[in-house]
GROMACS .gro file of C-alpha atoms in nm:
model
  444
    1MET     CA    1 -13.195  -1.015  -8.989
    2ARG     CA    2 -12.888  -0.975  -8.777
    3THR     CA    3 -12.879  -0.681  -8.530
    4SER     CA    4 -12.637  -0.492  -8.292
    5SER     CA    5 -12.782  -0.699  -7.984
    6PRO     CA    6 -12.552  -0.905  -7.878
    7LEU     CA    7 -12.853  -1.139  -7.829
    8PRO     CA    8 -13.044  -1.315  -8.121
    9PRO     CA    9 -13.353  -1.182  -8.242
   10GLY     CA   10 -13.711  -1.271  -8.154
   11PRO     CA   11 -14.055  -1.120  -8.122
   12HIS     CA   12 -14.117  -0.847  -7.854
   13LEU     CA   13 -14.465  -1.009  -7.779
   14PRO     CA   14 -14.542  -1.017  -7.392
   15VAL     CA   15 -14.399  -1.300  -7.211
   16PHE     CA   16 -14.785  -1.443  -7.164
   17ALA     CA   17 -14.839  -1.425  -7.544
   18GLN     CA   18 -14.521  -1.588  -7.638
   19THR     CA   19 -14.593  -1.868  -7.361
   20VAL     CA   20 -14.942  -1.937  -7.517
   21LEU     CA   21 -14.813  -1.959  -7.883
   22PHE     CA   22 -14.510  -2.147  -7.788
   23GLY     CA   23 -14.694  -2.381  -7.583
   24ALA     CA   24 -15.002  -2.453  -7.757
   25PHE     CA   25 -14.933  -2.365  -8.125
   26ARG     CA   26 -14.545  -2.407  -8.193
   27HIS     CA   27 -14.632  -2.618  -8.501
   28LYS     CA   28 -14.770  -2.313  -8.638
   29PHE     CA   29 -14.559  -2.021  -8.428
   30LEU     CA   30 -14.193  -2.191  -8.531
   31PRO     CA   31 -14.229  -2.160  -8.908
   32LEU     CA   32 -14.340  -1.821  -8.885
   33LEU     CA   33 -14.052  -1.739  -8.648
   34ARG     CA   34 -13.783  -1.910  -8.853
   35ARG     CA   35 -13.899  -1.722  -9.183
   36ARG     CA   36 -13.907  -1.343  -8.988
   37TYR     CA   37 -13.591  -1.395  -8.749
   38GLY     CA   38 -13.392  -1.706  -8.924
   39ASP     CA   39 -13.201  -1.993  -8.760
   40LEU     CA   40 -13.147  -1.814  -8.418
   41VAL     CA   41 -13.471  -1.698  -8.261
   42ARG     CA   42 -13.498  -1.552  -7.881
   43LEU     CA   43 -13.814  -1.617  -7.720
   44ARG     CA   44 -13.934  -1.556  -7.325
   45ILE     CA   45 -14.164  -1.807  -7.183
   46TYR     CA   46 -14.293  -1.873  -6.864
   47PRO     CA   47 -14.185  -1.997  -6.590
   48GLU     CA   48 -13.907  -1.740  -6.637
   49ARG     CA   49 -13.718  -1.876  -6.880
   50ASN     CA   50 -13.514  -1.703  -7.198
   51VAL     CA   51 -13.475  -1.949  -7.425
   52VAL     CA   52 -13.309  -1.944  -7.795
   53LEU     CA   53 -13.451  -2.198  -8.050
   54VAL     CA   54 -13.154  -2.333  -8.297
   55GLY     CA   55 -13.238  -2.436  -8.624
   56ASP     CA   56 -12.865  -2.506  -8.761
   57VAL     CA   57 -12.757  -2.850  -8.808
   58GLU     CA   58 -12.380  -2.726  -8.727
   59LEU     CA   59 -12.486  -2.516  -8.426
   60ILE     CA   60 -12.717  -2.775  -8.303
   61ARG     CA   61 -12.401  -3.027  -8.310
   62GLU     CA   62 -12.189  -2.783  -8.131
   63VAL     CA   63 -12.482  -2.814  -7.820
   64PHE     CA   64 -12.478  -3.173  -7.844
   65SER     CA   65 -12.089  -3.180  -7.821
   66GLY     CA   66 -12.062  -2.924  -7.601
   67PRO     CA   67 -11.902  -2.976  -7.222
   68VAL     CA   68 -12.205  -3.113  -6.998
   69GLU     CA   69 -12.093  -2.856  -6.722
   70THR     CA   70 -12.167  -2.567  -6.969
   71PHE     CA   71 -12.488  -2.708  -7.140
   72HIS     CA   72 -12.711  -2.869  -6.890
   73ALA     CA   73 -12.973  -3.083  -6.986
   74GLY     CA   74 -13.160  -3.153  -6.684
   75GLU     CA   75 -13.206  -2.770  -6.575
   76GLY     CA   76 -13.321  -2.755  -6.933
   77ASN     CA   77 -13.599  -2.963  -6.873
   78VAL     CA   78 -13.731  -2.790  -6.566
   79VAL     CA   79 -14.060  -2.757  -6.671
   80LEU     CA   80 -14.119  -3.121  -6.651
   81LYS     CA   81 -13.984  -3.114  -6.263
   82PRO     CA   82 -14.347  -3.114  -6.079
   83ILE     CA   83 -14.428  -3.448  -6.223
   84MET     CA   84 -14.072  -3.627  -6.309
   85GLY     CA   85 -13.920  -3.498  -5.997
   86GLU     CA   86 -13.584  -3.358  -5.903
   87HIS     CA   87 -13.378  -3.691  -5.901
   88SER     CA   88 -13.540  -3.786  -6.264
   89VAL     CA   89 -13.294  -3.871  -6.516
   90LEU     CA   90 -13.435  -3.620  -6.752
   91LEU     CA   91 -13.401  -3.349  -6.467
   92THR     CA   92 -13.031  -3.408  -6.335
   93ASP     CA   93 -12.714  -3.292  -6.458
   94GLU     CA   94 -12.334  -3.419  -6.450
   95GLN     CA   95 -12.228  -3.678  -6.190
   96GLU     CA   96 -12.560  -3.712  -6.063
   97HIS     CA   97 -12.702  -3.780  -6.418
   98LEU     CA   98 -12.390  -3.998  -6.525
   99ARG     CA   99 -12.505  -4.221  -6.204
  100THR     CA  100 -12.830  -4.249  -6.266
  101ARG     CA  101 -12.792  -4.325  -6.631
  102LYS     CA  102 -12.550  -4.618  -6.573
  103LEU     CA  103 -12.808  -4.793  -6.373
  104LEU     CA  104 -13.085  -4.767  -6.620
  105MET     CA  105 -12.851  -4.836  -6.916
  106PRO     CA  106 -12.863  -5.230  -6.855
  107ALA     CA  107 -13.231  -5.245  -6.894
  108PHE     CA  108 -13.254  -5.089  -7.253
  109HIS     CA  109 -12.968  -5.232  -7.425
  110GLY     CA  110 -12.829  -5.526  -7.563
  111ALA     CA  111 -12.943  -5.855  -7.428
  112ALA     CA  112 -13.237  -5.664  -7.268
  113LEU     CA  113 -13.376  -5.526  -7.574
  114ARG     CA  114 -13.360  -5.905  -7.707
  115GLY     CA  115 -13.528  -6.041  -7.397
  116TYR     CA  116 -13.838  -5.768  -7.471
  117ARG     CA  117 -13.926  -5.912  -7.801
  118ALA     CA  118 -14.153  -6.200  -7.698
  119MET     CA  119 -14.318  -5.990  -7.417
  120VAL     CA  120 -14.409  -5.722  -7.685
  121THR     CA  121 -14.509  -5.935  -7.951
  122ASP     CA  122 -14.756  -6.112  -7.729
  123LEU     CA  123 -14.879  -5.799  -7.587
  124THR     CA  124 -14.951  -5.637  -7.933
  125ARG     CA  125 -15.123  -5.981  -8.045
  126ALA     CA  126 -15.339  -5.949  -7.769
  127GLU     CA  127 -15.422  -5.599  -7.841
  128LEU     CA  128 -15.502  -5.654  -8.207
  129ASP     CA  129 -15.717  -5.942  -8.120
  130SER     CA  130 -15.971  -5.677  -7.934
  131TRP     CA  131 -15.981  -5.470  -8.268
  132GLN     CA  132 -16.293  -5.463  -8.487
  133ALA     CA  133 -16.249  -5.447  -8.880
  134ASP     CA  134 -16.416  -5.214  -9.084
  135ARG     CA  135 -16.527  -4.957  -8.812
  136PRO     CA  136 -16.342  -4.629  -8.763
  137PHE     CA  137 -16.181  -4.536  -8.427
  138ARG     CA  138 -15.878  -4.359  -8.276
  139VAL     CA  139 -15.544  -4.560  -8.310
  140HIS     CA  140 -15.402  -4.337  -8.071
  141GLU     CA  141 -15.573  -4.437  -7.790
  142ARG     CA  142 -15.515  -4.797  -7.863
  143MET     CA  143 -15.152  -4.749  -7.935
  144GLN     CA  144 -15.121  -4.554  -7.586
  145ALA     CA  145 -15.305  -4.853  -7.393
  146LEU     CA  146 -15.051  -5.101  -7.572
  147THR     CA  147 -14.722  -4.942  -7.526
  148LEU     CA  148 -14.855  -4.829  -7.153
  149GLU     CA  149 -14.872  -5.218  -7.061
  150ILE     CA  150 -14.557  -5.287  -7.250
  151ILE     CA  151 -14.390  -5.011  -7.011
  152LEU     CA  152 -14.559  -5.137  -6.695
  153ARG     CA  153 -14.416  -5.491  -6.754
  154VAL     CA  154 -14.071  -5.367  -6.840
  155VAL     CA  155 -14.080  -5.123  -6.533
  156PHE     CA  156 -14.223  -5.358  -6.294
  157GLY     CA  157 -14.230  -5.727  -6.425
  158VAL     CA  158 -14.624  -5.765  -6.418
  159GLY     CA  159 -14.938  -5.621  -6.526
  160GLU     CA  160 -15.188  -5.721  -6.290
  161GLY     CA  161 -15.328  -5.632  -5.950
  162PRO     CA  162 -15.552  -5.378  -5.815
  163ARG     CA  163 -15.289  -5.132  -5.769
  164LEU     CA  164 -15.108  -5.146  -6.118
  165GLU     CA  165 -15.489  -5.146  -6.276
  166GLU     CA  166 -15.561  -4.797  -6.059
  167LEU     CA  167 -15.213  -4.650  -6.156
  168ARG     CA  168 -15.285  -4.770  -6.515
  169LYS     CA  169 -15.608  -4.547  -6.507
  170LEU     CA  170 -15.435  -4.242  -6.331
  171LEU     CA  171 -15.123  -4.248  -6.578
  172GLY     CA  172 -15.375  -4.211  -6.831
  173HIS     CA  173 -15.488  -3.863  -6.678
  174VAL     CA  174 -15.153  -3.744  -6.608
  175ILE     CA  175 -15.062  -3.803  -6.963
  176ASP     CA  176 -15.393  -3.615  -7.101
  177VAL     CA  177 -15.319  -3.276  -7.014
  178GLY     CA  178 -15.310  -2.962  -7.273
  179ALA     CA  179 -15.024  -2.731  -7.269
  180LEU     CA  180 -15.207  -2.480  -7.049
  181ASP     CA  181 -15.218  -2.710  -6.765
  182ILE     CA  182 -14.882  -2.699  -6.750
  183PHE     CA  183 -14.904  -2.350  -6.579
  184GLY     CA  184 -15.051  -2.555  -6.283
  185TRP     CA  185 -14.734  -2.749  -6.242
  186HIS     CA  186 -14.555  -2.428  -6.149
  187SER     CA  187 -14.847  -2.239  -5.966
  188PRO     CA  188 -14.926  -2.331  -5.605
  189VAL     CA  189 -15.243  -2.083  -5.642
  190LEU     CA  190 -15.359  -2.233  -5.987
  191GLN     CA  191 -15.311  -2.589  -5.812
  192LYS     CA  192 -15.595  -2.496  -5.567
  193LEU     CA  193 -15.855  -2.430  -5.833
  194GLY     CA  194 -16.055  -2.651  -6.068
  195PRO     CA  195 -15.886  -2.869  -6.317
  196TRP     CA  196 -15.512  -2.801  -6.150
  197ARG     CA  197 -15.633  -2.902  -5.858
  198ARG     CA  198 -15.784  -3.246  -5.991
  199ASN     CA  199 -15.433  -3.275  -6.186
  200ARG     CA  200 -15.246  -3.247  -5.877
  201GLU     CA  201 -15.459  -3.491  -5.647
  202ILE     CA  202 -15.396  -3.726  -5.952
  203ALA     CA  203 -15.014  -3.677  -5.926
  204VAL     CA  204 -15.016  -3.744  -5.548
  205ARG     CA  205 -15.194  -4.045  -5.587
  206VAL     CA  206 -14.985  -4.187  -5.851
  207ASP     CA  207 -14.694  -4.138  -5.587
  208GLU     CA  208 -14.887  -4.315  -5.305
  209LEU     CA  209 -14.897  -4.620  -5.538
  210ILE     CA  210 -14.547  -4.625  -5.689
  211HIS     CA  211 -14.440  -4.593  -5.308
  212ALA     CA  212 -14.664  -4.895  -5.220
  213GLU     CA  213 -14.516  -5.078  -5.497
  214ILE     CA  214 -14.132  -4.994  -5.400
  215ALA     CA  215 -14.214  -5.096  -5.038
  216ASP     CA  216 -14.346  -5.436  -5.123
  217ARG     CA  217 -14.096  -5.540  -5.411
  218ARG     CA  218 -13.808  -5.477  -5.133
  219THR     CA  219 -13.924  -5.773  -4.950
  220ALA     CA  220 -13.999  -5.980  -5.257
  221PRO     CA  221 -13.835  -6.348  -5.180
  222ASP     CA  222 -13.724  -6.353  -5.542
  223LEU     CA  223 -13.591  -5.970  -5.574
  224GLU     CA  224 -13.246  -6.099  -5.690
  225ASN     CA  225 -13.362  -6.333  -5.984
  226ARG     CA  226 -13.607  -6.056  -6.111
  227THR     CA  227 -13.522  -5.860  -6.433
  228ASP     CA  228 -13.752  -5.584  -6.425
  229VAL     CA  229 -13.629  -5.234  -6.360
  230LEU     CA  230 -13.768  -5.168  -6.035
  231SER     CA  231 -13.581  -5.495  -5.910
  232ARG     CA  232 -13.276  -5.408  -6.102
  233LEU     CA  233 -13.277  -5.089  -5.946
  234LEU     CA  234 -13.339  -5.235  -5.577
  235THR     CA  235 -13.025  -5.464  -5.634
  236VAL     CA  236 -12.780  -5.258  -5.762
  237PRO     CA  237 -12.412  -5.366  -5.595
  238GLY     CA  238 -12.253  -5.121  -5.369
  239ASP     CA  239 -12.269  -4.884  -5.061
  240ASP     CA  240 -12.498  -4.596  -5.253
  241PRO     CA  241 -12.836  -4.733  -5.333
  242LEU     CA  242 -13.115  -4.522  -5.489
  243THR     CA  243 -13.342  -4.383  -5.232
  244ASP     CA  244 -13.695  -4.432  -5.229
  245THR     CA  245 -13.770  -4.077  -5.360
  246GLU     CA  246 -13.490  -4.141  -5.622
  247LEU     CA  247 -13.675  -4.444  -5.710
  248ARG     CA  248 -14.004  -4.265  -5.766
  249ASP     CA  249 -13.848  -4.032  -5.986
  250GLN     CA  250 -13.711  -4.299  -6.230
  251LEU     CA  251 -14.012  -4.511  -6.240
  252VAL     CA  252 -14.209  -4.183  -6.300
  253THR     CA  253 -14.004  -4.067  -6.570
  254LEU     CA  254 -14.000  -4.429  -6.736
  255LEU     CA  255 -14.356  -4.479  -6.698
  256LEU     CA  256 -14.451  -4.143  -6.835
  257ALA     CA  257 -14.192  -4.084  -7.114
  258GLY     CA  258 -14.152  -4.447  -7.160
  259HIS     CA  259 -14.468  -4.489  -7.378
  260GLU     CA  260 -14.647  -4.203  -7.468
  261THR     CA  261 -14.356  -4.106  -7.752
  262THR     CA  262 -14.379  -4.456  -7.893
  263ALA     CA  263 -14.768  -4.414  -7.915
  264THR     CA  264 -14.769  -4.121  -8.065
  265ALA     CA  265 -14.504  -4.214  -8.313
  266LEU     CA  266 -14.683  -4.528  -8.394
  267ALA     CA  267 -15.028  -4.325  -8.442
  268TRP     CA  268 -14.871  -4.089  -8.706
  269SER     CA  269 -14.725  -4.376  -8.865
  270LEU     CA  270 -15.090  -4.529  -8.924
  271HIS     CA  271 -15.225  -4.199  -8.999
  272GLU     CA  272 -14.986  -4.180  -9.292
  273LEU     CA  273 -14.980  -4.519  -9.401
  274ALA     CA  274 -15.354  -4.514  -9.428
  275ARG     CA  275 -15.346  -4.221  -9.693
  276ASN     CA  276 -15.028  -4.322  -9.879
  277PRO     CA  277 -15.137  -4.669 -10.058
  278VAL     CA  278 -14.781  -4.708 -10.186
  279ALA     CA  279 -14.614  -4.676  -9.846
  280ALA     CA  280 -14.869  -4.899  -9.741
  281ALA     CA  281 -14.816  -5.178  -9.979
  282ALA     CA  282 -14.443  -5.177  -9.902
  283THR     CA  283 -14.498  -5.183  -9.543
  284THR     CA  284 -14.737  -5.494  -9.594
  285LYS     CA  285 -14.457  -5.647  -9.805
  286ALA     CA  286 -14.215  -5.565  -9.540
  287ALA     CA  287 -14.453  -5.708  -9.283
  288ASP     CA  288 -14.501  -6.025  -9.478
  289GLU     CA  289 -14.140  -6.075  -9.565
  290GLY     CA  290 -14.010  -5.988  -9.205
  291ASP     CA  291 -13.829  -5.675  -9.324
  292GLU     CA  292 -13.763  -5.500  -9.012
  293ARG     CA  293 -13.547  -5.255  -9.192
  294TYR     CA  294 -13.824  -5.107  -9.387
  295LEU     CA  295 -14.054  -5.130  -9.094
  296GLU     CA  296 -13.827  -4.920  -8.862
  297ALA     CA  297 -13.813  -4.664  -9.159
  298VAL     CA  298 -14.140  -4.607  -9.141
  299ALA     CA  299 -14.156  -4.533  -8.797
  300LYS     CA  300 -13.837  -4.332  -8.829
  301GLU     CA  301 -14.008  -4.119  -9.113
  302ALA     CA  302 -14.306  -4.080  -8.914
  303MET     CA  303 -14.098  -3.906  -8.632
  304ARG     CA  304 -13.933  -3.704  -8.894
  305LEU     CA  305 -14.270  -3.569  -9.047
  306HIS     CA  306 -14.439  -3.534  -8.716
  307PRO     CA  307 -14.182  -3.457  -8.449
  308ILE     CA  308 -14.328  -3.599  -8.110
  309ILE     CA  309 -14.113  -3.370  -7.921
  310SER     CA  310 -14.024  -3.025  -8.097
  311GLU     CA  311 -13.702  -2.917  -7.944
  312VAL     CA  312 -13.457  -3.063  -7.668
  313ALA     CA  313 -13.313  -2.803  -7.425
  314ARG     CA  314 -12.965  -2.732  -7.256
  315ARG     CA  315 -12.968  -2.456  -6.998
  316LEU     CA  316 -12.626  -2.266  -6.987
  317THR     CA  317 -12.425  -2.233  -6.691
  318LYS     CA  318 -12.206  -1.983  -6.826
  319ASP     CA  319 -12.185  -1.743  -7.137
  320ILE     CA  320 -12.108  -1.870  -7.466
  321GLU     CA  321 -12.025  -1.714  -7.806
  322PHE     CA  322 -12.303  -1.898  -8.026
  323GLY     CA  323 -12.371  -1.852  -8.424
  324GLY     CA  324 -12.236  -1.487  -8.403
  325TYR     CA  325 -12.441  -1.401  -8.067
  326ARG     CA  326 -12.340  -1.395  -7.724
  327ILE     CA  327 -12.563  -1.629  -7.493
  328PRO     CA  328 -12.593  -1.538  -7.139
  329ALA     CA  329 -12.574  -1.780  -6.867
  330GLY     CA  330 -12.897  -1.864  -6.756
  331HIS     CA  331 -13.066  -1.848  -7.105
  332THR     CA  332 -13.198  -2.214  -7.233
  333VAL     CA  333 -13.081  -2.328  -7.567
  334LEU     CA  334 -13.339  -2.528  -7.748
  335PRO     CA  335 -13.202  -2.744  -8.076
  336SER     CA  336 -13.530  -2.752  -8.287
  337ILE     CA  337 -13.616  -3.085  -8.399
  338SER     CA  338 -13.927  -2.943  -8.586
  339MET     CA  339 -13.709  -2.672  -8.777
  340VAL     CA  340 -13.445  -2.944  -8.875
  341HIS     CA  341 -13.708  -3.223  -8.971
  342ALA     CA  342 -13.905  -2.996  -9.195
  343ASP     CA  343 -13.579  -2.789  -9.380
  344PRO     CA  344 -13.568  -2.940  -9.738
  345ALA     CA  345 -13.217  -2.862  -9.738
  346HIS     CA  346 -13.206  -3.185  -9.505
  347HIS     CA  347 -13.479  -3.367  -9.613
  348PRO     CA  348 -13.593  -3.314  -9.980
  349SER     CA  349 -13.982  -3.265 -10.006
  350PRO     CA  350 -14.005  -3.271  -9.634
  351GLU     CA  351 -14.399  -3.234  -9.654
  352VAL     CA  352 -14.407  -3.594  -9.818
  353PHE     CA  353 -14.409  -3.904  -9.605
  354ASP     CA  354 -14.174  -4.151  -9.748
  355PRO     CA  355 -13.987  -4.395  -9.554
  356ALA     CA  356 -13.753  -4.500  -9.832
  357ARG     CA  357 -13.557  -4.184  -9.746
  358PHE     CA  358 -13.407  -4.400  -9.439
  359LEU     CA  359 -13.304  -4.675  -9.647
  360GLY     CA  360 -12.950  -4.696  -9.777
  361GLY     CA  361 -12.749  -4.417  -9.651
  362GLY     CA  362 -13.024  -4.227  -9.469
  363PRO     CA  363 -13.052  -3.859  -9.400
  364ALA     CA  364 -12.689  -3.695  -9.293
  365THR     CA  365 -12.578  -3.745  -8.933
  366GLY     CA  366 -12.738  -3.465  -8.723
  367THR     CA  367 -13.040  -3.394  -8.963
  368TRP     CA  368 -13.284  -3.646  -8.757
  369PHE     CA  369 -13.263  -3.656  -8.388
  370PRO     CA  370 -13.590  -3.714  -8.250
  371PHE     CA  371 -13.423  -3.879  -7.940
  372GLY     CA  372 -13.218  -3.554  -7.867
  373GLY     CA  373 -12.800  -3.621  -7.900
  374GLY     CA  374 -12.517  -3.641  -7.753
  375VAL     CA  375 -12.441  -3.791  -7.407
  376ARG     CA  376 -12.820  -3.718  -7.322
  377ARG     CA  377 -12.973  -3.907  -7.627
  378CYS     CA  378 -13.256  -4.090  -7.459
  379LEU     CA  379 -13.194  -4.441  -7.320
  380GLY     CA  380 -13.490  -4.574  -7.448
  381ALA     CA  381 -13.448  -4.502  -7.834
  382GLY     CA  382 -13.361  -4.871  -7.946
  383PHE     CA  383 -13.640  -4.971  -7.735
  384SER     CA  384 -13.881  -4.771  -7.905
  385LEU     CA  385 -13.782  -4.843  -8.254
  386LEU     CA  386 -13.793  -5.210  -8.140
  387GLU     CA  387 -14.172  -5.173  -8.008
  388ALA     CA  388 -14.273  -4.963  -8.311
  389THR     CA  389 -14.100  -5.230  -8.566
  390ILE     CA  390 -14.295  -5.519  -8.369
  391VAL     CA  391 -14.640  -5.357  -8.379
  392LEU     CA  392 -14.608  -5.262  -8.754
  393GLU     CA  393 -14.516  -5.629  -8.840
  394GLU     CA  394 -14.785  -5.775  -8.659
  395LEU     CA  395 -15.039  -5.499  -8.780
  396PHE     CA  396 -14.968  -5.524  -9.096
  397ARG     CA  397 -14.986  -5.901  -9.132
  398ARG     CA  398 -15.352  -5.892  -9.020
  399TYR     CA  399 -15.475  -5.559  -9.163
  400ARG     CA  400 -15.505  -5.335  -9.444
  401LEU     CA  401 -15.573  -4.965  -9.376
  402THR     CA  402 -15.795  -4.690  -9.503
  403PRO     CA  403 -15.868  -4.337  -9.353
  404ALA     CA  404 -16.145  -4.256  -9.143
  405ALA     CA  405 -16.190  -3.909  -9.294
  406ARG     CA  406 -16.097  -3.748  -9.624
  407LYS     CA  407 -15.866  -3.461  -9.476
  408PRO     CA  408 -15.582  -3.516  -9.320
  409GLU     CA  409 -15.550  -3.459  -8.918
  410ARG     CA  410 -15.443  -3.143  -8.781
  411THR     CA  411 -15.119  -3.127  -8.535
  412LYS     CA  412 -15.240  -3.099  -8.165
  413THR     CA  413 -15.006  -2.984  -7.844
  414ARG     CA  414 -15.055  -3.194  -7.563
  415HIS     CA  415 -14.842  -3.124  -7.280
  416ILE     CA  416 -14.491  -3.105  -7.439
  417THR     CA  417 -14.591  -3.354  -7.720
  418LEU     CA  418 -14.758  -3.301  -8.065
  419VAL     CA  419 -15.041  -3.554  -8.102
  420PRO     CA  420 -15.287  -3.613  -8.422
  421GLY     CA  421 -15.565  -3.352  -8.357
  422ASP     CA  422 -15.835  -3.631  -8.364
  423GLY     CA  423 -15.663  -3.930  -8.219
  424ALA     CA  424 -15.553  -4.060  -8.572
  425ARG     CA  425 -15.883  -4.202  -8.705
  426ILE     CA  426 -15.867  -4.505  -8.926
  427VAL     CA  427 -16.027  -4.813  -9.038
  428VAL     CA  428 -15.868  -5.159  -9.060
  429HIS     CA  429 -15.969  -5.412  -9.279
  430ASN     CA  430 -15.901  -5.796  -9.239
  431ARG     CA  431 -15.645  -5.988  -9.487
  432GLU     CA  432 -15.801  -6.324  -9.443
  433LEU     CA  433 -15.615  -6.455  -9.786
  434PRO     CA  434 -15.296  -6.372  -9.683
  435ARG     CA  435 -15.312  -6.489  -9.327
  436LEU     CA  436 -15.457  -6.832  -9.495
  437ARG     CA  437 -15.153  -6.890  -9.710
  438ARG     CA  438 -14.914  -6.778  -9.440
  439GLY     CA  439 -15.107  -7.047  -9.203
  440VAL     CA  440 -15.063  -7.343  -9.513
  441ARG     CA  441 -14.699  -7.203  -9.538
  442ASP     CA  442 -14.600  -7.238  -9.201
  443ARG     CA  443 -14.775  -7.583  -9.142
  444LEU     CA  444 -14.547  -7.712  -9.435
   0.00000   0.00000   0.00000
């Protein structure tokens, strides 16, 4: 209910309690908050942030279309600063962000995307070759391994060598942190203790490996002819090149953000398809016929039903009037992906997995935004959907799926993402006859 306060309503729990509930149990906490307080909810969470969750689509449009000088996305993502670095494209604002975004954009649009198709296909086939049919396994782990291989090739151009092998293992540890581990990112005291100290040591070693790779690449004789992201950034024309620290921050951002979200989207897709024979049959038909439109719809619906990132953030640099309230400068506004994606007003029967809702006209503009919105929409959105489409096509040409357990998996919070609680356990079964028919058809 509206109150006389200039700020939106919200719970009066201690900061620690609100932080834990929001950080580790937000998939259950947010629906309760919305039922109690409505489309605008104020929270207080560590580290020293006053936030306002937004579940109203029209208000979210105001945020995404608002002036970048007022709505700072970089400052809104400050929780990621200890890992991504202060120069990360996710952490900067205004002119610095625009400069970095322009440098990264060519690697994820147009001809570059088309150039990745063969590489993604080859790596996907190699991954699927290693699978054992008729045995339960956690497909989320395999999707993480696959998408990490893909992003390593995109960022560095190669995936072999002792340095990249060590980096591959360490990045897995960086990703595999819980919501409470994030406390250690912002606390020098905790970084001296137990798992937080180990996390810090891993982060330092990742930095050493990436800086060594940057140093080697600067001296590569064929640098001008390379098309990977690192080489592109090292050969940018002009008199304002990125420093090694700036390069490190962009590379870490791409390596971490560029594979985890896609892997999780694919894991949720396969989790749902294993339990939905109708959607699985339609996906198999689409894979056999090369119907990438439907395959992309599968990935989009998985991202709707299971948002990987629950919200996006904008920190206010000045007071604003918003939804009948005054939100002061310094507050962080959080357009809630989870709230909007689960709203039956925008997505009928929102609890049902139905890729067909993304065919035809699809959901109304602004009611599906897993990649954020406005000028800060994720640079890798197109690449992520391309990956997902190729993986689904190759997988369903080979296999049919069944679930490994009777009950659907719960959602678990891991760092800032929402993942399948038991790794999306499935069983794959060979489709021998369809593969034979395709082989005969291809020879003809």
